[in-house]
Amino acid sequence: MVCDITGMDVANASLLDEGTAAAEAMQLCHRFELLKYIFVFSQLLSLYIKDATGKEVYRLALQTREQHIRRDKATSNICTAQALLANMAAMFCVYHGPNGLKHIARRVHNATLILAEGLKRAGHQLHDEMFFDTLKIHCGCPVKEVLDRAAQRQINFRVYSDGSLGVSIDETVKEKDLDDLLWVFGCESSAELVAENMNEENKGILATAFKRTSKFLAHTVFNSYHSETNIVRYMKRLENKDISLVHSMIPLGSCTMKLNSSSELAPITWLEFANIHPFVPLDQAQGYQQLFRELEKDLCEITGYDNISFQPNSGAQGEYAGLAAIKAYLNGKGEHHRTVCLIPKSAHGTNPASAQMAGMKIQPVEVDKDGSIDLAHLRAMVDKHQDNLAAIMITYPSTNGVFEEGVRDVCDLIHEHGGQVYLDGANMNAQVGLCRPADYGSDVSHLNLHKTFCIPHGGGGPGMGPIGVKKHLTPYLPNHPVIALQDNDGRSLGTISAAPWGSSAILPISWAYIKMMGAKGLKHATEIAILNANYMAKRLEKHYKILFRGARGKPFKKSANIEAVDIAKRLQDYGFHAPTMSWPVAGTLMIEPTESEDKAELDRFCDAMINIRQEIADVEEGRMDSRINPLKMSPHTLTCIASSSWDRPYTREVAAFPLVNLRNKSSCNFTSQYLFYRVLHF
């Protein structure tokens, strides 16, 4: 869709907002040309210039999980970006199609032409006659008069530094809105009268060489679903191909796929919260300001930190912001040479990529046989790099599922040698109400509000990754060129998102979750989450090796030619989304049940895993072929099960309904692993 509309060859799916998209494009040009200078058009929006000047920028790329493989050599530290919002944009284009989009564009442009004509009749001057939907207006009367009249109609304008005003029109603008705009600028005619008296030859930009003549969105999908009936059915067909939380638990380890309750989500659709621009004057957003203050107070109490910045749009952006704050703090002390970041192999997979983007040099730290940080190796690395040590990035509990008993000693060791401690908040769901990162020595953390604090992140967001910091890092938190968040003393790390408070419209979700749960509820949720994980580990330990309780290795690969991917695919036949696979250790599955699942659902998942273990035993003991068996041929599609022919050495019932409780399962598979492998092999 993006390629069609822009005429470009490749589009990137890992973008967070306009600011980081612009930074992406500039960084891409820099990497391609290896030159030092980027020329910025003087009339480009200043927000983008601010985002690109004097600070590191994200390098977002086509691959979204590569950081778990390439670590510090990854081109992105983004896990899932905001794919959910990208899907919304895609469905907008699917529904309207090329003709619908052109109709919307003509309507927007015509409304802008009417406004421009009325402004000129009222004695105002346009900065440029070549426009589409945005006008820069040099007022023919005192600007204050216009702004006072605008306030009476509850209209905000962009005020340029030279005193001119900016107006943008979109398809939501109605005739009444145009009438109000014309009145604000002193035009005595209505929009209808202005339009009636306009020259029919006035076609604006459509009469210039800028008018597009090439075809776009020619694919069938953009030309088929233009009624509500058809688009809903199309989206439902796509939904049927997903295994989501409405079907069963999603056991993705370190992803915290917990309940996003309707009581938390409903408020973001209310007019009191929705459809407010991030740059409105603060006296028009006092409710949001109160929400920010209360949520910051609650998060500080939960984490022990002194201040919170809500600007980061994702956990990955939060990592970058936290590290950038550390770097700015060290630079402010004159310690520019401190650039080494120690990262244990048990830390979250995005950490090395984030540290590299923040301009740090990564040094890995080993883990011991129990999965904890190897303290002896850590001390050796600290001694080796003590003069240049900037920080350590740790995850607590670690991605190995271990609560580091020596976490306080780790923090003390880093501080003794002049470094800062970044604690990744990916697994904060196991800490809330039980312990606080700042209390055991952390200086800064990001919080995945789309994990621990209930903002949805299945399907890719939208996320929020605010960072909490100790007091000494507060002056270095992100600022913003439009709405000042910090004293302009030059210490702030800069701006990392296009909006001052990130994706602020979803913050009511976390605010509501914390208020409804209360202190006791939050603590109880954490206890249940830990209990659920340990219960599942206990049930499965006789059937699978729980990593760091036994020898490493890939026993099923050796004994039955079965790999983690085979188990992950087979779980789809049991109605479950796969756990996190082959990370943080290759050949493993990482499971996180969260507190949202009851014992019955935990048992259903454990029963599936235990039955799969028996299927592996059938291969190990020769009762099933090592190449043609329920795991290697999974997942079994609806087409496969309903086919008139069946040539496999096991029954259709074993394929699709391996357990009795699956006869009423609500999901079915559409793609087979076997076919997938055949295509790859070909």
XYZ file of C-alpha atoms in Angstrom, residues 4-682:
679
model
C 1.769 2.123 -4.357
C 0.828 5.479 -2.900
C 4.366 6.894 -2.816
C 5.715 5.274 -5.968
C 8.723 3.938 -4.040
C 10.156 0.431 -4.353
C 10.371 -0.546 -0.674
C 8.387 0.448 2.422
C 9.433 -0.138 6.012
C 6.967 -1.599 8.527
C 8.908 -0.710 11.700
C 8.072 2.954 12.204
C 6.793 4.549 15.403
C 5.772 8.089 14.417
C 6.514 10.868 11.934
C 9.583 12.080 13.796
C 11.293 8.702 13.886
C 10.232 8.034 10.290
C 12.104 11.155 9.179
C 15.098 10.125 11.265
C 14.945 6.674 9.645
C 15.102 8.165 6.160
C 18.036 10.426 7.007
C 19.975 7.629 8.677
C 19.349 5.380 5.680
C 20.779 8.034 3.336
C 23.768 8.478 5.635
C 24.534 4.767 5.704
C 24.237 4.523 1.934
C 26.413 7.527 1.045
C 28.734 7.540 4.104
C 28.824 11.347 3.942
C 28.548 13.780 6.850
C 26.041 16.432 5.784
C 22.277 16.431 5.311
C 20.726 19.537 3.766
C 17.421 20.408 5.439
C 14.911 22.577 3.581
C 14.496 25.822 5.545
C 10.697 25.581 5.438
C 10.567 22.012 6.711
C 8.622 21.664 9.952
C 10.962 22.603 12.788
C 9.887 19.531 14.739
C 11.727 17.315 12.293
C 14.860 19.444 12.404
C 14.879 19.244 16.178
C 14.473 15.498 16.040
C 17.430 15.107 13.727
C 19.951 17.551 15.180
C 22.505 16.806 17.831
C 21.306 13.389 18.921
C 21.421 9.739 17.944
C 18.455 8.534 15.867
C 16.827 5.188 15.493
C 17.771 3.017 12.578
C 14.569 1.145 11.837
C 14.748 -1.599 9.270
C 12.685 -4.201 7.468
C 13.469 -6.910 10.014
C 11.816 -6.514 13.395
C 13.268 -9.289 15.580
C 16.797 -9.436 14.247
C 18.227 -7.938 17.446
C 17.762 -11.321 19.123
C 20.098 -12.834 16.546
C 22.578 -10.089 15.664
C 22.422 -8.328 19.064
C 24.657 -5.205 18.910
C 25.029 -5.577 15.111
C 21.269 -5.316 14.573
C 19.923 -2.434 12.500
C 16.877 -2.079 14.758
C 16.027 -2.405 18.427
C 12.300 -2.500 17.725
C 10.428 -5.717 18.533
C 6.997 -5.239 16.991
C 6.666 -1.491 16.296
C 3.068 -0.313 15.885
C 1.869 -2.910 13.398
C -1.656 -2.688 14.795
C -1.860 0.953 13.707
C -0.338 0.071 10.341
C -3.138 -2.466 9.880
C -5.692 0.252 10.640
C -4.171 2.432 7.915
C -4.149 -0.526 5.529
C -7.835 -1.264 6.188
C -8.633 2.403 5.552
C -7.160 2.008 2.067
C -8.767 -1.407 1.522
C -12.193 0.033 2.339
C -11.903 3.230 0.293
C -9.767 1.882 -2.545
C -8.022 4.136 -5.088
C -11.221 5.865 -6.187
C -12.320 6.491 -2.626
C -8.936 7.922 -1.680
C -9.003 10.224 -4.697
C -12.507 11.341 -3.762
C -11.333 12.151 -0.232
C -8.298 14.001 -1.592
C -10.456 16.077 -3.974
C -12.861 16.907 -1.152
C -10.014 18.005 1.100
C -8.392 20.064 -1.647
C -11.679 21.676 -2.681
C -12.359 22.690 0.915
C -8.875 24.208 1.082
C -9.488 26.085 -2.188
C -12.737 27.533 -0.790
C -10.986 28.629 2.395
C -8.104 30.157 0.418
C -10.512 32.118 -1.779
C -12.423 33.417 1.231
C -9.211 34.449 2.988
C -8.039 36.447 -0.009
C -11.413 38.178 -0.274
C -11.102 39.142 3.400
C -7.767 40.847 2.726
C -5.348 38.171 3.873
C -2.338 36.967 1.893
C -1.306 33.366 1.277
C 2.359 32.511 1.618
C 2.159 30.275 -1.461
C -0.456 29.572 -4.123
C 0.798 26.017 -4.558
C -0.933 24.051 -1.804
C -2.949 20.911 -1.215
C -4.450 20.921 2.294
C -2.323 23.388 4.284
C -2.251 27.178 4.138
C 0.263 29.581 5.644
C -1.547 32.880 6.098
C -0.145 36.398 6.472
C -2.975 38.194 8.205
C -4.293 41.499 6.875
C -5.401 42.451 10.381
C -3.837 42.100 13.847
C -3.144 38.431 14.542
C -4.503 38.806 18.076
C -7.928 39.697 16.689
C -7.957 36.487 14.647
C -6.791 34.376 17.586
C -9.416 35.904 19.898
C -12.185 35.117 17.408
C -10.759 31.599 16.949
C -10.933 31.007 20.698
C -14.654 31.848 20.593
C -15.132 29.024 18.067
C -12.760 26.666 19.933
C -10.325 26.605 16.999
C -6.545 26.356 17.321
C -4.081 27.562 14.685
C -0.425 26.971 14.238
C 1.388 30.222 15.029
C 4.645 30.596 13.097
C 7.618 32.468 14.495
C 7.079 35.258 11.927
C 3.524 35.841 13.171
C 1.748 34.110 10.302
C -0.868 31.429 10.958
C -1.131 27.860 9.692
C -4.340 25.973 8.875
C -4.668 22.356 7.718
C -7.838 20.773 6.341
C -8.760 17.082 6.303
C -11.832 15.012 5.403
C -13.387 15.484 8.855
C -13.854 19.220 8.199
C -17.508 19.982 7.450
C -19.164 22.983 5.805
C -19.962 24.413 9.251
C -16.260 24.237 10.126
C -15.380 26.183 6.969
C -18.007 28.783 7.857
C -16.438 29.150 11.302
C -12.946 29.504 9.823
C -14.093 32.166 7.376
C -15.832 34.075 10.200
C -12.699 33.895 12.347
C -10.700 35.553 9.558
C -13.359 38.224 9.024
C -14.836 36.929 5.779
C -18.491 37.980 5.499
C -19.455 35.193 3.089
C -20.291 31.593 3.955
C -18.394 28.690 2.418
C -21.348 28.021 0.125
C -21.370 31.589 -1.207
C -17.599 31.594 -1.699
C -17.825 28.336 -3.646
C -20.663 29.624 -5.840
C -18.636 32.664 -6.862
C -15.364 30.832 -7.485
C -13.960 30.544 -10.982
C -14.635 27.070 -12.380
C -11.111 27.092 -13.747
C -9.740 27.218 -10.210
C -8.759 23.582 -9.802
C -5.756 24.271 -7.651
C -2.985 21.721 -7.627
C -5.031 19.339 -9.792
C -4.406 21.647 -12.755
C -0.635 21.481 -12.344
C 2.087 19.005 -13.208
C 1.836 17.624 -9.669
C -1.418 15.808 -10.468
C -0.789 12.087 -10.430
C -1.690 10.209 -13.602
C -0.197 6.783 -12.872
C -2.286 3.970 -11.413
C -1.996 2.998 -7.767
C -3.524 0.425 -5.420
C -4.315 -1.799 -8.388
C -4.225 -5.010 -6.339
C -7.530 -6.850 -6.037
C -7.702 -6.377 -2.280
C -7.941 -2.591 -2.710
C -10.757 -2.899 -5.236
C -13.128 -5.408 -3.645
C -14.378 -4.415 -0.204
C -16.123 -1.052 -0.413
C -19.225 -1.716 1.680
C -19.417 -2.226 5.427
C -20.737 -5.745 4.903
C -17.819 -6.750 2.704
C -15.058 -5.066 4.709
C -16.295 -6.591 7.986
C -16.428 -10.043 6.416
C -12.938 -9.587 4.974
C -11.521 -8.513 8.332
C -13.288 -11.427 10.014
C -11.676 -13.845 7.541
C -8.281 -12.408 8.444
C -9.093 -12.599 12.148
C -10.022 -16.265 11.787
C -6.414 -16.974 10.823
C -5.129 -15.690 14.170
C -4.855 -17.458 17.496
C -5.526 -14.660 19.945
C -6.424 -14.213 23.601
C -10.094 -14.700 22.731
C -9.220 -18.322 21.877
C -6.650 -19.284 24.494
C -3.703 -18.083 26.547
C -0.744 -16.671 24.629
C 2.288 -18.070 26.484
C 4.939 -15.844 24.888
C 7.789 -15.641 27.369
C 8.912 -12.127 28.382
C 5.994 -10.645 26.430
C 3.410 -10.586 29.252
C 0.310 -11.192 27.145
C -2.195 -10.437 29.904
C -5.821 -9.388 29.953
C -6.591 -5.939 28.552
C -9.965 -5.458 30.199
C -12.828 -3.567 28.585
C -13.173 -1.357 31.679
C -9.619 -0.073 31.089
C -9.984 0.307 27.332
C -13.401 1.966 27.151
C -12.304 5.429 28.395
C -9.895 6.019 25.513
C -12.909 6.091 23.165
C -14.676 8.799 25.194
C -14.760 12.315 23.774
C -13.205 13.499 27.034
C -9.952 11.739 26.066
C -10.074 11.152 22.301
C -9.233 13.427 19.364
C -7.017 15.955 21.112
C -3.922 17.225 19.333
C -0.640 16.760 21.241
C 0.317 20.421 20.713
C -2.831 22.108 22.025
C -2.247 24.858 24.602
C -1.916 23.235 28.010
C -4.839 25.218 29.424
C -7.013 23.147 27.068
C -5.622 19.854 28.381
C -5.749 20.206 32.153
C -7.366 16.798 32.524
C -4.511 15.119 30.692
C -2.003 17.087 32.755
C -3.623 15.762 35.929
C -3.565 12.227 34.520
C 0.153 12.554 33.704
C 0.915 13.760 37.225
C -1.085 11.025 38.930
C 0.294 8.263 36.713
C 3.843 9.521 37.248
C 3.284 9.522 41.021
C 1.925 5.956 40.936
C 4.726 4.628 38.729
C 7.350 6.318 40.897
C 5.827 4.680 43.967
C 5.801 1.293 42.233
C 9.410 1.529 40.980
C 11.107 3.744 43.572
C 12.277 6.227 40.932
C 12.003 9.986 41.369
C 10.696 11.047 37.959
C 9.068 9.575 34.855
C 9.244 10.657 31.195
C 6.277 9.528 29.091
C 7.836 10.547 25.775
C 9.131 7.140 24.545
C 6.621 5.441 22.236
C 7.847 1.906 22.865
C 10.022 -0.198 25.120
C 12.818 -0.014 22.561
C 12.564 3.768 22.431
C 12.560 3.759 26.235
C 15.794 1.765 26.265
C 17.373 4.264 23.915
C 16.120 7.228 25.964
C 17.400 5.761 29.231
C 20.834 5.086 27.805
C 20.928 8.518 26.178
C 20.130 10.055 29.576
C 23.035 8.121 31.116
C 25.347 9.297 28.342
C 24.212 12.920 28.737
C 24.756 12.674 32.504
C 28.281 11.311 32.097
C 29.104 13.901 29.441
C 27.826 16.592 31.788
C 30.393 15.431 34.333
C 33.129 15.694 31.719
C 33.386 11.906 31.418
C 32.960 11.663 27.665
C 35.349 8.718 27.590
C 32.893 6.471 29.433
C 31.347 4.541 26.552
C 31.533 0.862 27.580
C 28.234 -0.854 28.339
C 28.309 -4.284 29.989
C 25.414 -6.540 28.987
C 24.942 -10.011 30.532
C 23.839 -12.728 28.143
C 20.750 -13.098 30.327
C 19.602 -9.552 29.490
C 16.721 -8.739 27.165
C 17.514 -9.273 23.496
C 17.016 -5.659 22.438
C 19.584 -4.304 24.915
C 22.727 -4.658 22.760
C 21.058 -2.943 19.789
C 19.871 -0.075 21.999
C 23.320 0.405 23.541
C 24.927 0.449 20.113
C 22.452 3.086 18.923
C 23.231 5.199 21.980
C 26.880 5.265 20.911
C 28.147 2.752 23.452
C 30.573 -0.122 23.040
C 29.067 -3.428 24.121
C 30.931 -5.959 26.233
C 29.052 -9.210 27.009
C 29.036 -10.779 30.467
C 28.683 -14.538 30.909
C 26.039 -16.336 32.972
C 26.691 -19.279 35.276
C 25.120 -22.739 35.193
C 22.092 -21.502 37.150
C 21.359 -18.754 34.624
C 22.496 -15.941 36.914
C 25.120 -13.337 36.051
C 28.591 -14.818 36.480
C 29.860 -12.470 39.200
C 33.484 -13.523 38.760
C 33.367 -12.692 35.054
C 31.515 -9.458 35.787
C 34.214 -8.339 38.241
C 36.883 -9.160 35.669
C 35.085 -7.103 33.007
C 34.579 -4.190 35.412
C 38.265 -4.207 36.337
C 39.242 -4.344 32.680
C 36.994 -1.435 31.624
C 36.727 0.568 34.851
C 38.164 3.753 33.334
C 35.665 3.722 30.458
C 32.693 2.032 32.131
C 29.430 3.841 31.339
C 26.715 1.401 32.349
C 25.437 -2.108 32.740
C 22.112 -3.255 31.288
C 20.443 -6.010 33.280
C 16.998 -7.587 33.130
C 15.352 -8.558 36.424
C 14.154 -11.212 36.655
C 16.375 -12.210 33.756
C 15.148 -13.614 30.472
C 16.331 -16.958 31.797
C 13.554 -16.665 34.376
C 15.986 -16.182 37.255
C 15.706 -13.685 40.107
C 19.339 -12.671 40.527
C 20.130 -13.113 44.220
C 23.181 -10.885 43.809
C 21.440 -8.058 41.956
C 22.245 -5.532 44.692
C 25.913 -6.570 44.616
C 25.930 -6.121 40.833
C 24.549 -2.577 41.145
C 26.980 -1.659 43.931
C 29.931 -2.947 41.892
C 29.008 -0.797 38.889
C 28.473 2.311 41.021
C 31.804 1.828 42.784
C 33.505 2.070 39.398
C 31.651 5.163 38.161
C 29.010 3.477 36.013
C 25.229 3.640 35.945
C 22.729 0.766 36.147
C 20.049 0.394 33.474
C 17.436 -2.154 34.483
C 15.269 -3.393 31.627
C 11.620 -3.332 32.710
C 10.534 -6.102 30.336
C 9.809 -8.453 33.233
C 8.419 -5.875 35.647
C 5.253 -7.966 35.905
C 7.161 -10.195 38.344
C 8.168 -7.274 40.587
C 5.200 -4.933 41.065
C 4.351 -4.698 44.750
C 7.156 -7.057 45.791
C 10.320 -5.096 45.043
C 11.366 -1.810 43.456
C 14.257 -1.409 40.986
C 15.481 1.848 42.521
C 15.650 0.250 45.979
C 18.168 -2.401 44.947
C 20.372 -0.044 42.976
C 19.009 0.722 39.512
C 19.372 4.267 38.161
C 16.977 4.074 35.224
C 14.428 1.679 33.719
C 11.871 1.702 30.981
C 8.410 0.375 31.751
C 6.447 -1.506 29.121
C 2.997 -0.096 29.809
C 1.789 -2.328 26.983
C 2.853 -5.351 29.038
C 2.839 -4.909 32.806
C 0.268 -2.110 32.875
C -2.293 -3.541 30.471
C -2.092 -1.472 27.277
C -2.680 -4.012 24.461
C 0.368 -5.006 22.451
C -0.800 -8.093 20.621
C -0.507 -7.409 16.901
C 2.083 -4.739 17.521
C 0.988 -1.974 19.815
C 0.430 0.837 20.201
C 3.066 0.770 22.887
C 4.350 3.089 25.566
C 7.822 2.797 27.097
C 8.185 5.588 29.680
C 11.435 5.731 31.608
C 11.833 6.164 35.338
C 15.028 7.727 36.679
C 16.708 8.582 39.953
C 16.948 12.264 40.808
C 20.462 12.791 39.449
C 19.293 11.797 35.943
C 16.129 13.934 35.960
C 17.701 17.003 34.229
C 18.704 14.760 31.317
C 15.221 13.429 30.516
C 13.726 14.173 27.064
C 12.559 17.686 26.270
C 10.441 18.957 23.376
C 10.787 21.939 21.018
C 7.060 22.753 20.974
C 6.057 22.159 24.604
C 8.911 22.528 27.084
C 9.199 19.631 29.525
C 12.556 20.599 31.062
C 14.500 23.723 31.897
C 16.313 24.851 28.773
C 19.732 24.558 30.389
C 21.167 22.319 27.667
C 21.307 19.194 29.802
C 18.328 17.331 28.312
C 19.161 14.394 26.047
C 16.968 16.028 23.380
C 13.739 14.918 21.748
C 13.090 11.277 20.910
C 9.432 11.292 19.831
C 7.291 13.550 17.684
C 4.857 14.211 20.558
C 5.905 15.511 23.993
C 4.147 12.757 25.959
C 4.400 10.015 23.348
C 1.183 8.118 22.616
C -0.583 9.906 25.446
C -4.096 8.942 24.329
C -3.536 5.386 25.602
C -2.224 6.382 29.033
C -5.757 6.330 30.530
C -5.563 2.526 30.191
C -2.646 2.197 32.604
C -4.052 4.906 34.881
C -7.350 3.001 35.144
C -5.596 -0.348 35.699
C -3.530 0.973 38.608
C -6.464 2.823 40.209
C -8.832 -0.148 39.957
C -6.288 -2.694 41.185
C -4.919 -0.639 44.050
C -1.770 -1.535 45.980
C -3.104 -4.862 47.267
C -4.460 -5.877 43.880
C -1.203 -5.101 42.059
C 0.819 -7.101 44.574
C -1.615 -10.018 44.402
C -1.435 -10.017 40.588
C 2.359 -10.284 40.753
C 2.149 -13.155 43.232
C -0.306 -15.044 41.020
C 1.878 -14.469 37.931
C 4.885 -15.986 39.723
C 2.744 -18.805 41.144
C 1.346 -19.656 37.704
C 4.820 -19.831 36.150
C 6.133 -22.068 38.921
C 3.044 -24.290 38.790
C 3.551 -24.886 35.071
C 7.267 -25.535 35.582
C 6.422 -28.125 38.233
C 3.879 -29.895 36.042
C 6.200 -29.976 33.040
C 9.531 -30.727 34.720
C 9.077 -34.517 34.468
C 8.458 -34.239 30.738
C 10.818 -31.454 29.636
C 14.141 -30.171 30.908
C 13.646 -26.806 32.560
C 16.647 -24.768 31.486
C 19.210 -24.046 34.196
C 17.871 -26.897 36.317
C 19.553 -29.470 34.136
C 22.040 -29.907 31.288
C 21.789 -27.723 28.243
C 21.362 -29.158 24.804
C 18.727 -30.281 22.316
C 17.807 -33.817 23.447
C 14.770 -34.170 21.160
C 16.801 -33.196 18.099
C 19.219 -36.007 18.894
C 16.648 -38.625 19.891
C 13.760 -37.947 17.513
C 14.783 -35.252 14.994
C 12.290 -32.952 16.740
C 13.139 -29.265 17.226
C 11.570 -26.394 19.127
C 9.854 -25.157 15.962
C 8.084 -28.508 15.587
C 6.646 -28.266 19.094
C 5.663 -24.649 18.472
C 3.804 -25.574 15.278
C 2.159 -28.613 16.851
C 0.784 -26.432 19.650
C -1.392 -24.745 17.020
C -3.231 -28.045 16.567
C -3.941 -27.918 20.296
C -5.353 -24.404 19.926
C -2.416 -22.486 21.389
C -0.159 -19.720 20.149
C 3.470 -20.790 20.344
C 5.669 -19.634 23.237
C 8.759 -17.525 22.565
C 11.021 -19.819 20.569
C 14.817 -20.258 20.558
C 15.413 -17.196 22.712
C 17.254 -16.371 24.907
C 18.774 -19.825 24.299
C 18.609 -21.638 20.955
C 16.419 -24.720 20.894
C 14.225 -23.664 23.811
C 10.675 -22.498 24.418
C 10.115 -19.672 26.912
C 6.701 -19.600 28.596
C 5.012 -16.800 30.562
C 1.417 -17.526 31.635
C 0.727 -14.184 33.456
C -1.784 -13.756 36.256
C -4.700 -13.526 33.825
C -4.986 -17.291 33.311
C -6.829 -19.566 35.723
C -5.717 -23.054 36.719
C -7.985 -24.706 34.154
C -6.274 -22.873 31.283
C -2.819 -23.594 32.711
C -3.723 -27.280 32.924
C -5.047 -27.255 29.368
C -1.707 -25.911 28.124
C 0.282 -28.330 30.288
C -1.856 -31.236 29.049
C -1.037 -30.198 25.481
C 2.699 -30.049 26.210
C 2.629 -33.408 28.011
C 0.723 -35.041 25.160
C 3.215 -33.585 22.664
C 5.975 -35.133 24.758
C 4.254 -38.495 24.336
C 4.132 -37.918 20.576
C 7.891 -37.302 20.665
C 8.289 -40.547 22.610
C 6.407 -42.355 19.836
C 9.129 -41.206 17.433
C 11.947 -41.991 19.852
C 10.654 -45.532 20.382
C 10.008 -46.242 16.713
C 6.203 -46.221 16.757
C 6.182 -43.201 14.440
C 8.433 -42.223 11.528
C 10.973 -39.465 12.285
C 9.997 -37.533 9.140
C 6.258 -38.186 8.843
C 4.645 -37.731 12.237
C 2.127 -35.362 13.871
C 4.851 -32.858 14.835
C 6.730 -32.698 11.550
C 3.469 -32.442 9.580
C 1.893 -29.830 11.843
C -0.027 -27.647 11.943
C -2.830 -29.588 10.275
C -4.992 -27.324 8.159
C -8.749 -27.434 7.785
C -8.311 -28.292 4.105
C -6.009 -31.160 4.985
C -8.369 -32.616 7.601
C -11.415 -32.318 5.314
C -9.662 -33.824 2.273
C -11.120 -37.007 0.782
C -7.651 -38.586 0.783
C -5.501 -39.289 3.864
C -2.118 -40.964 3.459
C -0.506 -40.299 6.833
C 0.397 -43.014 9.378
C -1.888 -41.511 12.033
C -5.575 -40.663 12.138
C -7.268 -37.373 11.356
C -8.393 -37.319 14.979
C -4.775 -37.462 16.178
C -3.937 -34.683 13.730
C -6.698 -32.207 14.581
C -8.137 -33.327 17.934
C -5.288 -34.984 19.854
C -7.057 -34.377 23.182
C -10.725 -34.869 24.048
C -11.142 -31.265 25.212
C -10.197 -30.010 21.744
C -13.423 -31.139 20.083
C -14.915 -27.713 20.775
C -11.824 -25.631 19.972
C -12.631 -22.347 18.265
C -9.541 -21.939 16.078
C -8.328 -23.728 12.980
C -5.096 -23.637 10.979
C -4.646 -22.221 7.499
C -0.966 -22.921 6.769
C 0.981 -26.126 7.208
C 4.578 -26.297 8.372
C 5.137 -29.111 5.914
C 4.080 -27.007 2.934
C 6.142 -24.121 4.258
C 9.257 -26.270 4.395
C 8.629 -27.609 0.914
C 8.453 -24.109 -0.521
C 11.670 -23.127 1.238
C 13.430 -26.245 0.024
C 12.277 -25.647 -3.546
